[in-house]
């Protein structure tokens, strides 16, 4: 995910919902460190998780990836 657009969008959406990384991790079934890795661009979620994230935030995968 080039230029970490995904991480920036994820962080913006998480903050808009007033969620901590731990809270979002609990919702998605991952640890808060995973959320941190995604937001900083250190790691990327797999396709199934991308779909879950998009569904939770009620946005498209395209929006998350800036397509």
CSV table of C-alpha atoms in Angstrom, one decimal:
chain,number,residue,atom,x,y,z
A,1,UNK,CA,0.0,0.0,0.0
A,2,UNK,CA,2.0,2.8,-1.4
A,3,UNK,CA,2.7,6.0,0.6
A,4,UNK,CA,0.8,4.5,3.5
A,5,UNK,CA,-2.5,6.0,2.5
A,6,UNK,CA,-4.2,3.1,4.1
A,7,UNK,CA,-2.5,3.8,7.5
A,8,UNK,CA,-3.4,7.4,7.4
A,9,UNK,CA,-7.1,6.7,6.5
A,10,UNK,CA,-7.3,4.0,9.2
A,11,UNK,CA,-6.0,6.4,11.8
A,12,UNK,CA,-8.4,9.2,10.7
A,13,UNK,CA,-11.4,6.8,10.8
A,14,UNK,CA,-10.4,5.4,14.2
A,15,UNK,CA,-10.0,8.9,15.7
A,16,UNK,CA,-13.3,10.0,14.2
A,17,UNK,CA,-15.0,7.2,16.1
A,18,UNK,CA,-13.1,8.1,19.2
A,19,UNK,CA,-11.5,4.6,19.4
A,20,UNK,CA,-8.1,3.8,20.9
A,21,UNK,CA,-5.9,1.4,19.0
A,22,UNK,CA,-6.7,-1.2,21.7
A,23,UNK,CA,-10.4,-0.8,21.3
A,24,UNK,CA,-10.2,-1.1,17.5
A,25,UNK,CA,-8.0,-4.1,17.8
A,26,UNK,CA,-10.5,-5.8,20.2
A,27,UNK,CA,-13.3,-5.1,17.6
A,28,UNK,CA,-11.3,-6.5,14.7
A,29,UNK,CA,-9.8,-9.4,16.7
A,30,UNK,CA,-6.2,-8.2,16.5
A,31,UNK,CA,-3.8,-6.7,19.1
A,32,UNK,CA,-3.3,-3.0,19.4
A,33,UNK,CA,0.3,-3.4,18.2
A,34,UNK,CA,-1.1,-4.7,14.9
A,35,UNK,CA,-3.3,-1.5,14.5
A,36,UNK,CA,-0.1,0.5,15.2
A,37,UNK,CA,1.8,-1.4,12.6
A,38,UNK,CA,-0.9,-0.8,10.0
A,39,UNK,CA,-1.2,2.9,10.8
A,40,UNK,CA,2.6,3.4,10.6
A,41,UNK,CA,2.9,1.4,7.4
A,42,UNK,CA,5.1,-1.3,9.0
A,43,UNK,CA,2.7,-4.0,8.0
A,44,UNK,CA,-0.4,-4.4,5.9
A,45,UNK,CA,-3.6,-6.3,6.6
A,46,UNK,CA,-4.7,-9.2,4.4
A,47,UNK,CA,-7.6,-8.9,2.0
A,48,UNK,CA,-10.1,-10.4,4.4
A,49,UNK,CA,-9.2,-8.0,7.1
A,50,UNK,CA,-9.4,-5.0,4.7
A,51,UNK,CA,-12.9,-6.1,3.9
A,52,UNK,CA,-13.7,-6.3,7.6
A,53,UNK,CA,-12.2,-2.8,8.3
A,54,UNK,CA,-14.2,-1.3,5.4
A,55,UNK,CA,-17.4,-2.9,6.7
A,56,UNK,CA,-16.8,-1.7,10.2
A,57,UNK,CA,-16.2,1.9,9.2
A,58,UNK,CA,-18.9,1.7,6.4
A,59,UNK,CA,-16.4,2.8,3.7
A,60,UNK,CA,-15.2,1.0,0.6
A,61,UNK,CA,-12.0,-0.8,0.3
A,62,UNK,CA,-11.2,1.5,-2.6
A,63,UNK,CA,-11.5,4.5,-0.1
A,64,UNK,CA,-9.1,2.8,2.3
A,65,UNK,CA,-6.6,2.3,-0.5
A,66,UNK,CA,-7.3,5.6,-2.3
A,67,UNK,CA,-8.2,4.1,-5.6
